[in-house]
C-alpha atoms as a printed R data frame, in Angstrom:
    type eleno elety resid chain resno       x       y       z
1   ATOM     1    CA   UNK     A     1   5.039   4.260 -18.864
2   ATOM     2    CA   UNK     A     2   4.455   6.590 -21.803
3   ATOM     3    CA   UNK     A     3   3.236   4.957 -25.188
4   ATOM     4    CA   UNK     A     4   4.654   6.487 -28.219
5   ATOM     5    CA   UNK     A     5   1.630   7.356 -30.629
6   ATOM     6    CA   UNK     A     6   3.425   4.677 -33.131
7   ATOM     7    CA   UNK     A     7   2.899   1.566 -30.329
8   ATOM     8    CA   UNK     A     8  -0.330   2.902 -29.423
9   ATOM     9    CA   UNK     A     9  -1.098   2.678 -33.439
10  ATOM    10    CA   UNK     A    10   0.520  -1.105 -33.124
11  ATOM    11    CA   UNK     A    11  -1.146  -2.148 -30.341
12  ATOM    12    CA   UNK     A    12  -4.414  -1.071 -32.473
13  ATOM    13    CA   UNK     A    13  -3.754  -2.834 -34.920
14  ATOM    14    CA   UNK     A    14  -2.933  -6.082 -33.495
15  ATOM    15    CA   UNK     A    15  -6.038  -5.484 -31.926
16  ATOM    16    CA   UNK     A    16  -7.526  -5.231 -35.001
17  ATOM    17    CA   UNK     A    17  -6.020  -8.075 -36.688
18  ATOM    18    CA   UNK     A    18  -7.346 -10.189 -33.733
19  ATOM    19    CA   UNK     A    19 -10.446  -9.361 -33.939
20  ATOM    20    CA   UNK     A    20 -10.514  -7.577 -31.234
21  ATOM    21    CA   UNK     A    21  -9.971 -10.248 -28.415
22  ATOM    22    CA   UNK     A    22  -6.733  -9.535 -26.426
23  ATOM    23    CA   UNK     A    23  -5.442 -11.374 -23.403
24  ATOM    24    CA   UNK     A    24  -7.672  -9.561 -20.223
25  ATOM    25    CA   UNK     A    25  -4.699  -8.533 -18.492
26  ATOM    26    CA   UNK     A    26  -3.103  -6.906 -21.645
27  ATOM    27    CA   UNK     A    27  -4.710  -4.512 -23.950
28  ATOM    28    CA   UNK     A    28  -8.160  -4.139 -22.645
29  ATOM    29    CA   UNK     A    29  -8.011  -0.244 -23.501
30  ATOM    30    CA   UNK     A    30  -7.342  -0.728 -26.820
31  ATOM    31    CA   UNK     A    31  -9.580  -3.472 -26.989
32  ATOM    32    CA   UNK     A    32 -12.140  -0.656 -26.304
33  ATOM    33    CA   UNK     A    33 -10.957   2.372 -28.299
34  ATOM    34    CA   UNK     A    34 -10.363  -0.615 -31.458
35  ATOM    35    CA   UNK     A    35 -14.445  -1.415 -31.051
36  ATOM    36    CA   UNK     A    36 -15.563   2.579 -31.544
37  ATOM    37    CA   UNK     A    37 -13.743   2.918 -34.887
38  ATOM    38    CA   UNK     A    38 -16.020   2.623 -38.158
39  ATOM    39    CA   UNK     A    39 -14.746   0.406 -40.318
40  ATOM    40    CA   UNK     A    40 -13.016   3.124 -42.932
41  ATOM    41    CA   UNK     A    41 -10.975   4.219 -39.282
42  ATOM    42    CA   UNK     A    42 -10.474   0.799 -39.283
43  ATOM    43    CA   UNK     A    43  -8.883   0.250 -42.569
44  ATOM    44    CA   UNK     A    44  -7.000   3.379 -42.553
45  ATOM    45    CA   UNK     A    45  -5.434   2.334 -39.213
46  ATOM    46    CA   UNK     A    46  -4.258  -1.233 -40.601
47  ATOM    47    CA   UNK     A    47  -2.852   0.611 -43.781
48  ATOM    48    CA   UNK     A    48  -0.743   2.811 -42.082
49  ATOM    49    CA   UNK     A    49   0.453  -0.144 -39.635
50  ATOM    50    CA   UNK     A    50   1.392  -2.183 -42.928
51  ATOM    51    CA   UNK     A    51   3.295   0.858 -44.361
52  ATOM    52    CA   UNK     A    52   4.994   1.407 -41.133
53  ATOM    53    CA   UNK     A    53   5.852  -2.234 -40.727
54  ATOM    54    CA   UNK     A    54   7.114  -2.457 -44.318
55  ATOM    55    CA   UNK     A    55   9.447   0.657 -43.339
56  ATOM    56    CA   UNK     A    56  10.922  -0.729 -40.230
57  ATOM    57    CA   UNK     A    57  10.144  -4.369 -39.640
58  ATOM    58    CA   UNK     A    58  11.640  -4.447 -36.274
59  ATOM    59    CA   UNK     A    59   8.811  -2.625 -34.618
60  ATOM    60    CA   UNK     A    60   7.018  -5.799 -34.140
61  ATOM    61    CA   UNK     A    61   9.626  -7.628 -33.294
62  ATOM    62    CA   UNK     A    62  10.264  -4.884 -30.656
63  ATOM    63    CA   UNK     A    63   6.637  -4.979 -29.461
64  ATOM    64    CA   UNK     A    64   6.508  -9.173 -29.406
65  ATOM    65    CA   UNK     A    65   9.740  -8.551 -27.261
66  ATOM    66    CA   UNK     A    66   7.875  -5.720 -24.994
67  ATOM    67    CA   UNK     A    67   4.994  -8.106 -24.714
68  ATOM    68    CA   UNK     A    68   7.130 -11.179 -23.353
69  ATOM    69    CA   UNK     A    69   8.857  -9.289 -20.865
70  ATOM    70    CA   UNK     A    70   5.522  -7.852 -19.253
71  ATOM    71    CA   UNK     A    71   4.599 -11.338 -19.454
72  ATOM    72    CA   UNK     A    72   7.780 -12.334 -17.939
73  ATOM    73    CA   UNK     A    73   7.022  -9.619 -15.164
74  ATOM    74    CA   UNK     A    74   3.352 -11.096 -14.682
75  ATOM    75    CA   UNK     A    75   4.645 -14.189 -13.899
76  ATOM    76    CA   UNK     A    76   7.570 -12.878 -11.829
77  ATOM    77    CA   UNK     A    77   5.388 -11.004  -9.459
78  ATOM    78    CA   UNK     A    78   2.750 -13.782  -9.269
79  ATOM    79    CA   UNK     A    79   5.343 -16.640  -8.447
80  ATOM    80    CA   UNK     A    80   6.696 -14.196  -5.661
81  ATOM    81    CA   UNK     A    81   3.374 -13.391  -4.323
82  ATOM    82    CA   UNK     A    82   2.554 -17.407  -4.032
83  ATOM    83    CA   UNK     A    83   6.183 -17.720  -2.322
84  ATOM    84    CA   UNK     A    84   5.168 -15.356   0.416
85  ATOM    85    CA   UNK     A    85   1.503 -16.471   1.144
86  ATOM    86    CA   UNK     A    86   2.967 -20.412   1.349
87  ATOM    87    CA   UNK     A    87   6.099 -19.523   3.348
88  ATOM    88    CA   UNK     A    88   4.919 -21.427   6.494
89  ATOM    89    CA   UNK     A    89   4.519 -24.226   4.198
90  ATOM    90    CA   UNK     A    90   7.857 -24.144   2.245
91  ATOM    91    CA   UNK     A    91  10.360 -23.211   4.580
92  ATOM    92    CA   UNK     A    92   8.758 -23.466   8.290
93  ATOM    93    CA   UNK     A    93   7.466 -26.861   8.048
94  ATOM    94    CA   UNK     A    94   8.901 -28.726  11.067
95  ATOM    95    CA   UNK     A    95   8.338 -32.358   9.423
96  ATOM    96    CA   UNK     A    96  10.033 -31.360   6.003
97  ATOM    97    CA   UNK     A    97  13.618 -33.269   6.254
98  ATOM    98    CA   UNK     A    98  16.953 -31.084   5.364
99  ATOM    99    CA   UNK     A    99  20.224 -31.080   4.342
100 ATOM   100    CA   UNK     A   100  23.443 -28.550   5.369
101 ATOM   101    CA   UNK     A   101  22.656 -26.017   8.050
102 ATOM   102    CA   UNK     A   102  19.400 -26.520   9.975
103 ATOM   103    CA   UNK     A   103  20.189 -22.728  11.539
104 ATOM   104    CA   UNK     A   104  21.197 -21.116   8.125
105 ATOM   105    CA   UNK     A   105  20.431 -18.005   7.267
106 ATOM   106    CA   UNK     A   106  19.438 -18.960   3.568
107 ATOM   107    CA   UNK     A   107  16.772 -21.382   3.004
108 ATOM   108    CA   UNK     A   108  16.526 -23.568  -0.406
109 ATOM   109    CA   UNK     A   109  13.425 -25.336  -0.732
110 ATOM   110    CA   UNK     A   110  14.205 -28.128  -3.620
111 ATOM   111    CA   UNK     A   111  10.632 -29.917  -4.900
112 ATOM   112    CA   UNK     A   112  12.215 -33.244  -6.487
113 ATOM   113    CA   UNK     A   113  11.114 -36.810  -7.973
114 ATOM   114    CA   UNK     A   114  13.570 -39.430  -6.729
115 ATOM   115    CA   UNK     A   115  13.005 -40.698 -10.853
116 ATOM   116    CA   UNK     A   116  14.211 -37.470 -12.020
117 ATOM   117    CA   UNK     A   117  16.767 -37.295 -14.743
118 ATOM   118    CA   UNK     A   118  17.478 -33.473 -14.168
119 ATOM   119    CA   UNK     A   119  17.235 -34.071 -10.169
120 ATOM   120    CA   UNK     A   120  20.178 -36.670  -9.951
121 ATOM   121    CA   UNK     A   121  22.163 -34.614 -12.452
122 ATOM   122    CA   UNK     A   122  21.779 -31.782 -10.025
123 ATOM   123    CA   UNK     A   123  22.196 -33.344  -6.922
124 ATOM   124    CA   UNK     A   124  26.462 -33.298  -6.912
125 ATOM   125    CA   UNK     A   125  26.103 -29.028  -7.492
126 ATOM   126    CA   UNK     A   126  23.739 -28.468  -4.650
127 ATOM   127    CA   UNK     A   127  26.224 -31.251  -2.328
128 ATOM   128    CA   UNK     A   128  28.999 -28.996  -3.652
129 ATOM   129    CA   UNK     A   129  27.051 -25.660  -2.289
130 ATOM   130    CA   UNK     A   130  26.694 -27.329   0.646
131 ATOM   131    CA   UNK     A   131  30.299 -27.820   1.213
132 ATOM   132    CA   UNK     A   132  31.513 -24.393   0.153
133 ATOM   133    CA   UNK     A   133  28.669 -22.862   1.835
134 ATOM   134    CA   UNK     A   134  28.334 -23.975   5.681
135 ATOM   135    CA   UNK     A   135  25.005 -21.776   6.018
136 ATOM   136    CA   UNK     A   136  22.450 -22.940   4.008
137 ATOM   137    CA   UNK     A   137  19.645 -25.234   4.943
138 ATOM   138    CA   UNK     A   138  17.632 -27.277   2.018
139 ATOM   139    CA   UNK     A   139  14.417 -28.184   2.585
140 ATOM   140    CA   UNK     A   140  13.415 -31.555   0.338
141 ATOM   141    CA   UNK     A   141  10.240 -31.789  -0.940
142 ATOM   142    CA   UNK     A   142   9.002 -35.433  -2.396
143 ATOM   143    CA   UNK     A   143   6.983 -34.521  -5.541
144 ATOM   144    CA   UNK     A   144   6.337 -37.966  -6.859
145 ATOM   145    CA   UNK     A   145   5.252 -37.366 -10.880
146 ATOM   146    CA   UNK     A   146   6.960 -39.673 -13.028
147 ATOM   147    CA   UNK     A   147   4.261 -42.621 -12.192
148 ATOM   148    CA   UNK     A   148   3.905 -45.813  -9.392
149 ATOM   149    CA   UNK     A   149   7.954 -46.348  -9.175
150 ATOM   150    CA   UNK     A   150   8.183 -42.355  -7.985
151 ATOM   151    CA   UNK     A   151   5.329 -42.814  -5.631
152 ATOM   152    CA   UNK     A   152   7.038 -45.694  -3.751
153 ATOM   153    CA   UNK     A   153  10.183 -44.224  -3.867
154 ATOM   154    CA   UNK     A   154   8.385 -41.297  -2.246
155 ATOM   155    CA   UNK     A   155   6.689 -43.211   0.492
156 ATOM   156    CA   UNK     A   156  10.299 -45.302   1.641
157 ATOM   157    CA   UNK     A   157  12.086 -41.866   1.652
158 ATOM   158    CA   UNK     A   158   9.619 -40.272   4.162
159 ATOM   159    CA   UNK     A   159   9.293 -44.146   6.129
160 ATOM   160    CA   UNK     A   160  13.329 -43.744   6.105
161 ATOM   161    CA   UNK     A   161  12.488 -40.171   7.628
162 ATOM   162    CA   UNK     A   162  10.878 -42.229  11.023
163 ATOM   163    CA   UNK     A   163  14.330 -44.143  11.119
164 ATOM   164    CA   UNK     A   164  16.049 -40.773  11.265
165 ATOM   165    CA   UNK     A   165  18.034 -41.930   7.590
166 ATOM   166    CA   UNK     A   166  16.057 -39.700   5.115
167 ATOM   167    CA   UNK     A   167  18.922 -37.976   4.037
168 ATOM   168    CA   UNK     A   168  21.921 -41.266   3.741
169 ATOM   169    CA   UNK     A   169  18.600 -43.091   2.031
170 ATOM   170    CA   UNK     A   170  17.898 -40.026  -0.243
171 ATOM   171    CA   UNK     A   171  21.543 -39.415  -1.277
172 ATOM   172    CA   UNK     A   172  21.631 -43.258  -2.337
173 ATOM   173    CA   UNK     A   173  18.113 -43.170  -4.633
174 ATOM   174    CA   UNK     A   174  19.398 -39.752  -6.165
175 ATOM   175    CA   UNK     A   175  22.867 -41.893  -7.140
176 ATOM   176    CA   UNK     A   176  20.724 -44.680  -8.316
177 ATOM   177    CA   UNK     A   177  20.995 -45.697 -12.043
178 ATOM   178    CA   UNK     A   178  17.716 -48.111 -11.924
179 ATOM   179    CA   UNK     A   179  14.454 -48.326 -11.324
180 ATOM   180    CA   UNK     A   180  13.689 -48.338  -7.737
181 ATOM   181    CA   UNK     A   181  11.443 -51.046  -7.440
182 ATOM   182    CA   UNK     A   182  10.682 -52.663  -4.247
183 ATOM   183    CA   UNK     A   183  13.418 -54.762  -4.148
184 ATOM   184    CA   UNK     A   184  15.453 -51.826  -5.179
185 ATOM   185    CA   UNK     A   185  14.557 -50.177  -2.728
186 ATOM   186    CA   UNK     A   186  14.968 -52.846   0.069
187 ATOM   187    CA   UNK     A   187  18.515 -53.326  -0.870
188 ATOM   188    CA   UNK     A   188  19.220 -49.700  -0.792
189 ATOM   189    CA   UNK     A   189  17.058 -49.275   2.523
190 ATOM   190    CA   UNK     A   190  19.449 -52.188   3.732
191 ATOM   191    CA   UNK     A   191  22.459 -50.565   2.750
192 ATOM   192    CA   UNK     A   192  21.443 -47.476   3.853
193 ATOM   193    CA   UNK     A   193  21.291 -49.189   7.862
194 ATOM   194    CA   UNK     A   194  17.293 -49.256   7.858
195 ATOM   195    CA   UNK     A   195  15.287 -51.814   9.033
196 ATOM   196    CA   UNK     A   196  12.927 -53.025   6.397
197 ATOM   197    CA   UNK     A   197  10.177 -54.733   7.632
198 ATOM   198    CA   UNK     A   198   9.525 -51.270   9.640
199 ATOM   199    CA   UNK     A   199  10.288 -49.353   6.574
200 ATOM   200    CA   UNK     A   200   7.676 -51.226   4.843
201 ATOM   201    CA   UNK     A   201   5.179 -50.749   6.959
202 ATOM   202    CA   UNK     A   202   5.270 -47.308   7.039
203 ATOM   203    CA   UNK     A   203   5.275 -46.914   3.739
204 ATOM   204    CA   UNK     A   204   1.681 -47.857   3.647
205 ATOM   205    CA   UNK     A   205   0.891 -45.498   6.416
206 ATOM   206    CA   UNK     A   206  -2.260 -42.958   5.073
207 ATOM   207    CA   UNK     A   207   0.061 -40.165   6.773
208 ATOM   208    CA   UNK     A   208   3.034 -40.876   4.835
209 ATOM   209    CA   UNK     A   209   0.571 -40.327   1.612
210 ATOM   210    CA   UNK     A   210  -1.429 -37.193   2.746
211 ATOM   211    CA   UNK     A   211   2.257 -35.913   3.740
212 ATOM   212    CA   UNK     A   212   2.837 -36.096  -0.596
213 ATOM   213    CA   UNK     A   213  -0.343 -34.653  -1.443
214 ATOM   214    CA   UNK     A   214   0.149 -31.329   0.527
215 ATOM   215    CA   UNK     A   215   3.376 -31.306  -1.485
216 ATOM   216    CA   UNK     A   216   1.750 -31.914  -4.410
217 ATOM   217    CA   UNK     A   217  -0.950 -29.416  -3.674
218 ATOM   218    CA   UNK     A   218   1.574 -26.615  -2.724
219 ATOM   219    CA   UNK     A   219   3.746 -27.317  -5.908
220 ATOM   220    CA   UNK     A   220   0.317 -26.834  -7.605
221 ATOM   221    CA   UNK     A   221  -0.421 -23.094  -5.497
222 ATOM   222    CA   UNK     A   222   2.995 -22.644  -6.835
223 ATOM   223    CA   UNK     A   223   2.569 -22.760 -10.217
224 ATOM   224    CA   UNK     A   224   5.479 -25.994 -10.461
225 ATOM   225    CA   UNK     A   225   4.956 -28.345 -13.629
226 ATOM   226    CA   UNK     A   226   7.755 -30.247 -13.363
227 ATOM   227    CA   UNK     A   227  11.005 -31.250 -11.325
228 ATOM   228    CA   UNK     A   228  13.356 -30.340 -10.283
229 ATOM   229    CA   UNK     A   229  12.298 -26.863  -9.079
230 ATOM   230    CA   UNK     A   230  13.874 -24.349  -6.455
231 ATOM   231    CA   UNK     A   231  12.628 -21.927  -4.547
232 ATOM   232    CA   UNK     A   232  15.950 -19.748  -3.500
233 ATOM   233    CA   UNK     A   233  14.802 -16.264  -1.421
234 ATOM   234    CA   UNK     A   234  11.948 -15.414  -3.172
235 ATOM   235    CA   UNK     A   235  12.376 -17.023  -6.864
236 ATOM   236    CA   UNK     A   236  11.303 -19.886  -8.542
237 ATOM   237    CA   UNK     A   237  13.426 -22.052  -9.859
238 ATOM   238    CA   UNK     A   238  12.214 -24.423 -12.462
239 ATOM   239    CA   UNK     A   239  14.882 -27.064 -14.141
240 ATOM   240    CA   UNK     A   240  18.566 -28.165 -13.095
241 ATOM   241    CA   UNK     A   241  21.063 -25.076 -12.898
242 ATOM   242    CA   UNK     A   242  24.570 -24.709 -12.193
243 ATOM   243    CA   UNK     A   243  26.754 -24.479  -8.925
244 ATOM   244    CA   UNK     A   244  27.598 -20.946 -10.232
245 ATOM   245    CA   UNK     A   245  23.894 -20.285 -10.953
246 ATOM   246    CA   UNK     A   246  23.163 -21.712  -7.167
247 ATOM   247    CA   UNK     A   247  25.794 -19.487  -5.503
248 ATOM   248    CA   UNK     A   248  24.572 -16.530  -7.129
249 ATOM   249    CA   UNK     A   249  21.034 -16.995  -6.377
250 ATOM   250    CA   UNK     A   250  21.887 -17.788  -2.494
251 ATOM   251    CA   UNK     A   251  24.206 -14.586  -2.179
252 ATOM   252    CA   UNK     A   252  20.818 -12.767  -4.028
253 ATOM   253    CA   UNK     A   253  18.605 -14.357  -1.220
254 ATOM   254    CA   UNK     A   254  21.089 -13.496   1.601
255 ATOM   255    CA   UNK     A   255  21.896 -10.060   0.467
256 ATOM   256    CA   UNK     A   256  17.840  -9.362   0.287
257 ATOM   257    CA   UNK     A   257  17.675 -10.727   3.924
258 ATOM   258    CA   UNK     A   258  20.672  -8.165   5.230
259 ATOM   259    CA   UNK     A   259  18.925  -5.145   3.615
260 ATOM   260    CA   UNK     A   260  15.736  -5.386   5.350
């Protein structure tokens, strides 16, 4: 894109005010034409930056705007790039468990803490897309980071998994208004139709914990600091959103997949 002499002067002299030291992705040229002024090309450059700020104010506002949406941009294009070089991992792994439409034609992946304020709030709009939407699949992803009670949680979901009740078991922790606590837990996992002396065996299984660091590591690849967080097509969703938000994100995914 073309730089007007005036944000080439800015960019300068922000530069300059810096010291010098930009970001490395962001301007390193000016960075290097800022170092080869003396310092009387120096001064005249921040002078005429004042006077042009004190004329029109809203040029750096305009520029601090221009520089958060190529950072916005940056981050876009690096979140999809880590979507498409973990793809196998997020939405072809055959021992992930599901909800909706195993054969649908729109994948949600959704990395959650069973603990998770923001998940359980969430949890009725993606049911509801589910519902109104017979052909999407979501693929759950334990991400246990809200301490010990997530991490057991964690371990009798994916036990509940080798019962075949992951998803009855997961729909009653996400509805839980409690700690879940091992007793908790057992009289959920009872509820739920599970046998719990099985269940609590396999929660100790080393599998059952390398299963949550792989999602932990892949959450990390993915740049995900928190729960609940979505990947819908290839975005990155981080936080609870909307059924309306959710719907338009799908028919995003699904119109990308048709115009291939």
């Amino acid at each position: 894109m073309t730089r007007s002499p005036l944000r080439v002067l800015l960019a300068l002299g922000l530069v300059l005010f810096a010291g010098g030291a930009p970001a490395p992705a962001q301007g390193q040229s000016q960075a290097q034409e800022a170092q080869g002024f003396t310092a009387g090309q120096r001064a005249e450059i921040l002078g005429i930056l004042r006077q042009a700020l004190r004329d029109d104010p809203t040029i750096i506002r305009e520029a601090l705007a221009g520089l958060e949406e190529a950072d916005r941009r940056d981050r876009s294009e690096a979140q999809r790039a880590a979507i498409a070089g973990n793809a196998d991992a997020l939405f072809r792994d055959a021992a992930d468990p599901s909800k909706g439409n195993a054969r649908g034609d729109v994948t949600i992946v959704e990395f959650f803490d069973a603990r998770c304020g923001y998940c359980k709030q969430m949890q009725p709009a993606m049911d509801a897309l589910l519902r109104r939407d017979p052909n999407v699949r979501v693929v759950l992803k334990d991400l246990p980071i809200l301490g010990p009670n997530s991490v057991l949680a964690s371990r009798a979901l994916l036990a509940a998994q080798r019962q075949g009740r992951y998803v009855p078991f997961y729909d009653a922790l996400l509805s839980l208004r409690t700690e879940p606590t091992e007793a908790v837990l057992r009289q959920q996992a009872e509820r739920a139709g599970l046998d719990w002396s099985r269940l609590r065996r396999d929660m100790d299984d080393p599998a059952i914990g390398a299963r949550i660091e792989r999602n932990l590591a892949l959450a990390q690849r993915l740049g995900i600091e928190g729960t609940p967080a979505l990947i819908i097509g290839n975005t990155l969703v981080p936080g609870a959103i909307e059924l309306p938000a959710l719907e338009r994100l799908v028919a995003e995914a699904r119109a990308g997949l048709t115009s291939r």
